[in-house]
């Protein structure tokens, strides 16, 4: 399909509005993405026409909702190229998926003095669950360092892998820096020592073609809302061999086969990990979002977003006094920067008043900002519905900030 930006923008109703009398420029896509009409319509159709609880009912609507839900699972399996549909576990999002693995994999496979390896640039969701697990099990959290560009130092990573390492948990793309980590090489090195790898895919699934079989990752986690789908739904992909061995995470309905007061037996995959009523509408919305992205073409999206990133980087570099945080060779769709000594929050307020939505602060990645010895940045993050004109509007807003603060 031809990549027609004007037509694409028409698919996103929220982008048509004005903020403070100016057309909205939405550059906070790493926090959450906007939803195309087809996703909104899918969710709305579910509640208008199909709403029923799934898996247990014998009536027409329940069967219909169950069928749509399981078709969606297969569609999502295909999108990330997982081997089996029962390796797709529906969760609330990336945070929930990582917590599931930390709790369940942790219970089964982590003991005293074991090591879990993460990197400096992780989001808090890929730090805190491991930290808590390590405290509980008296295991050790080890951290892969980065260089001044915001790239992991591969040699040190290799040296950190040892017989005590029981898991590597690393982000595919950093939300604070935009760095694309060499996860395929990381996975391959870890596997040589039989160490499984969890990939935090929250920021890669919207921008890169993700093929879990090709990556050979053992777990891959993502959130629907960062990939043009509703909030409150996400996925944990896990290899069958691990999921089969891992104990249930939460318990209650859906995840059981048989319950007596003496003993409960658990359901098979994927239901063993899906206790309680799931977000059916959200799952259908996620499946619709992937259909929509396929229609636009994932290669088209990557090419266009790279063009946007290059344009934004070149144009922002022309402004005196900007300091860029995260200048890795391989990056996608995120530019983090500081304007002289101006506090990011003050800059953010003025930029907002110009109708441009960006994010300021620590981006839930405090350790990496500590590493750069700064409290926060201004972050512009792009999606394929953004345009070069919008980047020009961001630049105008930055120039206004500089003018106001001298
Ligand atoms: N990891 C990364 C890299 C992220 O960017 C985010 C969201 N900012 C998360 C994890 C957490 O995602 P969620 O809040 O949707 O669970």
XYZ file of C-alpha atoms and ligand atoms in Angstrom:
422
model
C 0.000 0.000 0.000
C 1.159 3.523 -0.755
C 2.083 5.497 2.371
C -0.278 8.465 2.205
C 0.303 10.556 5.325
C -2.769 12.741 4.793
C -4.994 9.706 4.550
C -3.306 8.109 7.574
C -3.895 11.209 9.698
C -7.586 11.059 8.841
C -7.657 7.611 10.475
C -6.859 9.171 13.889
C -9.820 11.281 15.060
C -7.994 12.770 18.067
C -5.343 14.360 15.838
C -7.934 16.583 14.168
C -8.444 18.823 17.192
C -7.005 22.171 18.184
C -5.268 22.796 21.513
C -5.091 26.416 22.728
C -6.425 27.395 19.300
C -3.580 25.615 17.466
C -3.652 22.258 15.653
C -2.523 19.585 18.109
C 1.018 18.303 17.569
C 1.219 15.028 19.468
C 4.841 14.039 20.140
C 4.357 11.933 23.273
C 4.025 8.604 21.505
C 6.514 6.778 23.720
C 4.116 7.401 26.635
C 1.080 6.264 24.691
C -0.036 6.242 21.068
C -3.298 7.514 19.617
C -5.871 5.048 18.323
C -7.075 4.732 14.744
C -10.825 4.755 14.134
C -10.773 1.062 13.232
C -9.522 0.197 16.748
C -12.062 2.465 18.438
C -14.821 0.980 16.243
C -13.740 -2.587 17.017
C -13.915 -2.000 20.769
C -17.178 -0.146 20.453
C -18.695 -2.882 18.237
C -17.744 -5.463 20.836
C -19.656 -3.580 23.538
C -22.565 -2.759 21.215
C -23.019 -6.218 19.778
C -20.952 -8.972 21.353
C -20.300 -8.288 25.030
C -20.400 -11.474 27.112
C -18.001 -13.293 29.396
C -15.836 -15.757 27.531
C -14.830 -19.423 27.744
C -17.573 -20.503 30.168
C -20.867 -19.642 28.556
C -23.020 -21.880 26.388
C -25.111 -19.049 24.986
C -24.729 -17.416 21.603
C -22.976 -14.202 22.681
C -20.540 -15.979 24.954
C -19.549 -18.339 22.159
C -19.182 -15.456 19.737
C -17.017 -13.427 22.141
C -14.893 -16.503 22.924
C -14.391 -17.169 19.246
C -13.362 -13.554 18.520
C -11.011 -13.573 21.525
C -9.244 -16.756 20.416
C -9.045 -15.573 16.781
C -7.404 -12.402 18.119
C -4.863 -14.526 20.012
C -3.951 -16.330 16.782
C -3.707 -13.054 14.911
C -1.325 -11.640 17.524
C 0.684 -14.892 17.432
C 1.063 -14.416 13.689
C 2.022 -10.766 14.045
C 5.028 -11.536 16.248
C 5.609 -14.917 14.587
C 5.314 -17.066 17.714
C 5.388 -20.822 17.226
C 2.150 -21.499 19.162
C -0.921 -19.447 20.051
C -0.775 -20.775 23.626
C 2.530 -18.932 24.012
C 0.562 -15.655 23.838
C -0.573 -14.745 27.363
C -2.865 -11.756 27.712
C -1.903 -9.355 30.495
C -2.628 -5.754 31.460
C 0.539 -4.523 29.750
C 4.324 -4.654 29.834
C 4.544 -4.025 33.584
C 2.113 -6.841 34.261
C 3.939 -9.196 31.880
C 7.312 -8.553 33.524
C 5.798 -8.987 36.990
C 4.328 -12.299 35.866
C 7.751 -13.579 34.825
C 9.531 -12.144 37.876
C 7.035 -13.796 40.186
C 6.526 -17.136 38.439
C 9.905 -17.751 36.780
C 11.460 -16.311 39.933
C 9.652 -18.770 42.170
C 10.751 -21.726 40.080
C 14.211 -20.851 38.857
C 15.849 -18.229 41.102
C 17.683 -19.107 44.307
C 20.210 -17.610 46.693
C 23.328 -16.104 45.034
C 21.867 -16.405 41.525
C 22.247 -13.375 39.288
C 19.777 -11.484 37.111
C 21.243 -9.195 34.507
C 19.578 -5.963 33.386
C 20.972 -2.756 31.853
C 21.412 0.833 33.023
C 18.775 2.058 30.559
C 15.823 -0.008 31.817
C 12.378 1.407 32.536
C 11.412 1.067 36.208
C 9.111 -1.816 35.191
C 12.144 -3.813 34.153
C 14.102 -2.956 37.301
C 11.837 -2.991 40.335
C 10.244 -6.462 39.890
C 13.759 -7.976 39.624
C 15.002 -5.951 42.564
C 12.143 -7.215 44.747
C 12.712 -10.793 43.544
C 16.430 -10.555 44.301
C 15.711 -9.249 47.798
C 13.276 -12.100 48.448
C 15.592 -14.791 47.128
C 18.871 -13.236 48.257
C 19.927 -13.179 44.642
C 21.949 -10.434 42.967
C 20.856 -7.834 40.431
C 23.695 -6.993 38.070
C 23.704 -4.118 35.631
C 25.179 -3.846 32.126
C 26.856 -0.420 31.797
C 26.409 2.015 28.900
C 28.680 4.499 27.122
C 28.127 8.253 26.795
C 26.038 7.752 23.648
C 23.621 5.547 25.555
C 24.713 2.213 24.045
C 25.335 -0.853 26.151
C 28.987 -1.847 26.441
C 28.904 -5.254 24.815
C 32.269 -6.543 26.060
C 31.257 -5.891 29.639
C 27.893 -7.554 29.032
C 29.699 -10.674 27.821
C 31.943 -10.667 30.876
C 28.953 -10.339 33.203
C 27.442 -13.586 31.889
C 28.506 -16.404 34.172
C 27.295 -19.686 35.636
C 25.275 -17.806 38.277
C 23.340 -15.767 35.694
C 19.817 -17.159 35.537
C 18.149 -14.529 33.340
C 18.957 -11.515 31.193
C 16.104 -8.961 31.145
C 16.722 -6.106 28.746
C 14.813 -3.508 26.811
C 14.748 -3.730 23.023
C 14.404 0.060 22.674
C 15.045 2.578 25.455
C 12.078 4.857 26.106
C 14.328 7.583 27.534
C 17.096 7.519 24.905
C 15.670 5.832 21.804
C 18.617 3.393 21.644
C 17.899 0.140 19.808
C 19.790 -2.560 21.677
C 21.448 -5.412 19.746
C 19.057 -7.894 21.305
C 19.644 -10.638 18.743
C 23.349 -10.702 19.596
C 22.577 -10.446 23.323
C 20.212 -13.421 23.102
C 22.679 -15.459 21.097
C 25.525 -14.820 23.587
C 23.287 -15.620 26.576
C 21.973 -18.802 24.952
C 25.528 -20.050 24.433
C 25.597 -20.250 28.230
C 22.022 -21.578 28.444
C 20.745 -18.349 29.959
C 17.202 -17.327 28.985
C 16.461 -13.758 27.878
C 13.423 -11.565 28.491
C 12.926 -8.655 26.117
C 10.985 -5.581 27.207
C 9.340 -4.798 23.888
C 7.185 -1.853 25.028
C 9.065 0.542 22.732
C 10.051 -1.818 19.930
C 6.693 -3.306 18.951
C 5.382 0.071 17.657
C 8.436 0.787 15.506
C 10.239 -2.385 14.464
C 9.231 -5.641 12.820
C 9.332 -8.068 15.712
C 9.780 -11.766 15.001
C 10.170 -13.688 18.260
C 11.249 -16.835 16.450
C 14.005 -15.029 14.601
C 15.114 -13.207 17.765
C 14.872 -16.498 19.650
C 13.970 -14.600 22.833
C 12.494 -16.634 25.668
C 10.059 -13.920 26.776
C 8.849 -10.797 24.992
C 6.582 -8.279 26.753
C 4.559 -5.401 25.349
C 1.612 -3.071 25.998
C -1.331 -2.558 23.651
C -1.565 1.159 24.299
C 1.911 1.839 22.893
C 1.002 0.161 19.616
C -2.218 2.026 18.706
C -4.440 -0.314 20.747
C -6.400 0.276 23.968
C -4.939 0.723 27.432
C -5.181 -2.087 29.979
C -4.187 -4.886 27.638
C -0.801 -6.358 26.806
C 1.004 -9.547 25.969
C 3.564 -11.837 27.466
C 5.054 -14.086 24.831
C 6.902 -16.974 26.444
C 8.460 -20.106 25.045
C 6.320 -23.120 25.796
C 9.194 -24.937 27.520
C 9.379 -22.219 30.192
C 5.673 -21.475 30.499
C 4.938 -25.171 31.019
C 7.365 -25.347 33.912
C 6.437 -22.065 35.544
C 3.811 -22.058 38.328
C 0.660 -19.900 38.012
C 1.088 -16.207 38.736
C -2.362 -15.159 39.930
C -5.039 -17.642 40.869
C -8.814 -17.832 40.813
C -11.229 -18.473 37.971
C -10.211 -19.387 34.388
C -6.779 -20.703 35.385
C -8.081 -23.915 36.975
C -9.041 -27.324 35.645
C -10.658 -28.633 38.808
C -11.141 -27.203 42.293
C -11.918 -29.017 45.530
C -11.151 -27.826 49.044
C -8.399 -30.409 49.179
C -6.691 -29.711 45.869
C -6.812 -27.579 42.733
C -5.440 -28.620 39.380
C -4.459 -25.943 36.917
C -5.628 -25.260 33.403
C -3.369 -25.716 30.395
C -1.542 -22.914 28.600
C -2.331 -20.126 28.001
C -5.204 -20.125 30.523
C -2.968 -21.168 33.426
C -1.662 -17.588 33.383
C -4.941 -15.809 32.679
C -6.790 -15.788 35.999
C -10.070 -13.869 36.061
C -12.082 -12.173 33.335
C -9.758 -10.733 30.704
C -10.027 -7.431 28.844
C -11.876 -8.914 25.875
C -12.603 -5.589 24.187
C -8.952 -4.584 24.601
C -7.698 -7.833 23.068
C -9.980 -7.379 20.051
C -8.739 -3.798 19.763
C -5.121 -4.996 19.842
C -5.781 -7.483 17.081
C -7.462 -4.754 15.006
C -4.463 -2.455 15.580
C -2.110 -5.118 14.189
C -4.351 -5.601 11.134
C -4.242 -1.849 10.610
C -0.424 -1.746 10.885
C -0.135 -4.650 8.448
C -2.327 -2.760 6.003
C -0.087 0.302 6.141
C 2.951 -1.943 5.896
C 5.517 -2.392 8.604
C 8.394 -1.617 6.257
C 6.661 1.606 5.176
C 6.281 2.586 8.819
C 9.944 1.940 9.586
C 11.180 3.874 6.570
C 8.897 6.841 7.262
C 9.673 6.974 10.982
C 13.420 6.884 10.278
C 12.998 9.774 7.898
C 11.168 11.719 10.619
C 13.827 10.933 13.222
C 16.640 11.998 10.876
C 14.859 15.213 9.967
C 14.134 16.056 13.608
C 17.712 15.253 14.669
C 19.220 17.411 11.917
C 16.901 20.349 12.521
C 17.236 20.275 16.314
C 21.022 20.139 16.002
C 20.883 23.523 14.289
C 19.585 25.147 17.492
C 22.322 26.534 19.726
C 22.424 25.347 23.298
C 20.626 21.999 23.011
C 22.209 19.020 24.727
C 21.151 15.635 23.375
C 20.827 12.704 25.759
C 21.045 9.444 23.836
C 22.975 9.633 20.584
C 23.323 5.928 19.814
C 24.126 4.823 16.282
C 20.966 2.721 16.169
C 17.965 4.684 17.352
C 14.281 4.912 16.758
C 11.651 7.609 17.170
C 12.837 9.263 20.399
C 14.827 12.461 20.902
C 15.696 13.424 24.470
C 17.327 16.777 25.090
C 17.902 19.717 27.405
C 17.718 23.399 26.475
C 20.699 25.101 28.142
C 20.083 25.305 31.894
C 16.329 25.597 31.532
C 14.459 23.087 33.681
C 12.668 20.563 31.429
C 9.396 21.165 33.286
C 9.479 24.930 32.626
C 10.243 24.310 28.960
C 7.463 21.707 28.776
C 4.841 24.189 30.031
C 5.698 26.692 27.300
C 5.924 24.040 24.597
C 2.486 22.769 25.644
C 1.009 26.263 25.341
C 2.193 26.237 21.713
C -0.027 23.187 21.123
C 2.841 20.695 21.136
C 2.581 17.659 23.439
C 5.991 16.433 24.579
C 7.059 14.742 27.805
C 9.405 16.079 30.451
C 10.907 14.363 33.476
C 12.675 11.114 34.205
C 10.469 8.968 31.935
C 10.310 6.215 34.601
C 13.977 5.526 33.940
C 15.678 7.351 36.803
C 18.869 5.245 36.895
C 19.839 6.130 33.320
C 19.259 9.843 33.968
C 21.329 9.540 37.147
C 24.011 8.001 34.964
C 23.909 11.139 32.780
C 23.849 13.207 36.034
C 20.630 14.996 35.097
C 17.203 14.960 36.757
C 15.235 14.711 33.529
C 14.971 15.575 29.850
C 12.520 16.939 27.337
C 11.452 14.029 25.159
C 9.846 14.201 21.736
C 8.743 10.797 20.488
C 7.329 10.118 17.052
C 4.764 7.902 15.399
C 4.076 7.322 11.706
C 1.191 9.823 11.805
C 3.564 12.688 12.635
C 4.901 15.008 9.938
C 7.918 17.206 9.233
C 5.611 20.229 9.620
C 4.910 19.094 13.164
C 8.627 18.862 13.861
C 8.916 22.438 12.579
C 6.213 23.390 15.109
C 8.294 21.756 17.871
C 11.309 23.776 16.771
C 9.277 26.995 16.808
C 8.187 26.150 20.363
C 11.780 25.486 21.474
C 12.878 28.817 19.986
C 10.068 30.477 21.941
C 11.350 28.847 25.164
C 14.865 30.143 24.456
C 13.491 33.619 23.750
C 11.488 33.691 26.978
C 14.296 32.415 29.189
C 16.951 34.435 27.407
N 9.136 -0.614 29.429
C 9.354 0.437 28.633
C 10.620 0.491 27.834
C 8.404 1.455 28.557
O 8.622 2.501 27.778
C 7.223 1.356 29.338
C 6.183 2.455 29.327
N 6.695 3.740 29.309
C 7.038 0.226 30.128
C 8.019 -0.733 30.160
C 5.816 0.047 30.968
O 4.689 -0.072 30.163
P 3.225 -0.070 30.799
O 3.148 1.142 31.659
O 2.329 0.006 29.610
O 3.083 -1.328 31.566
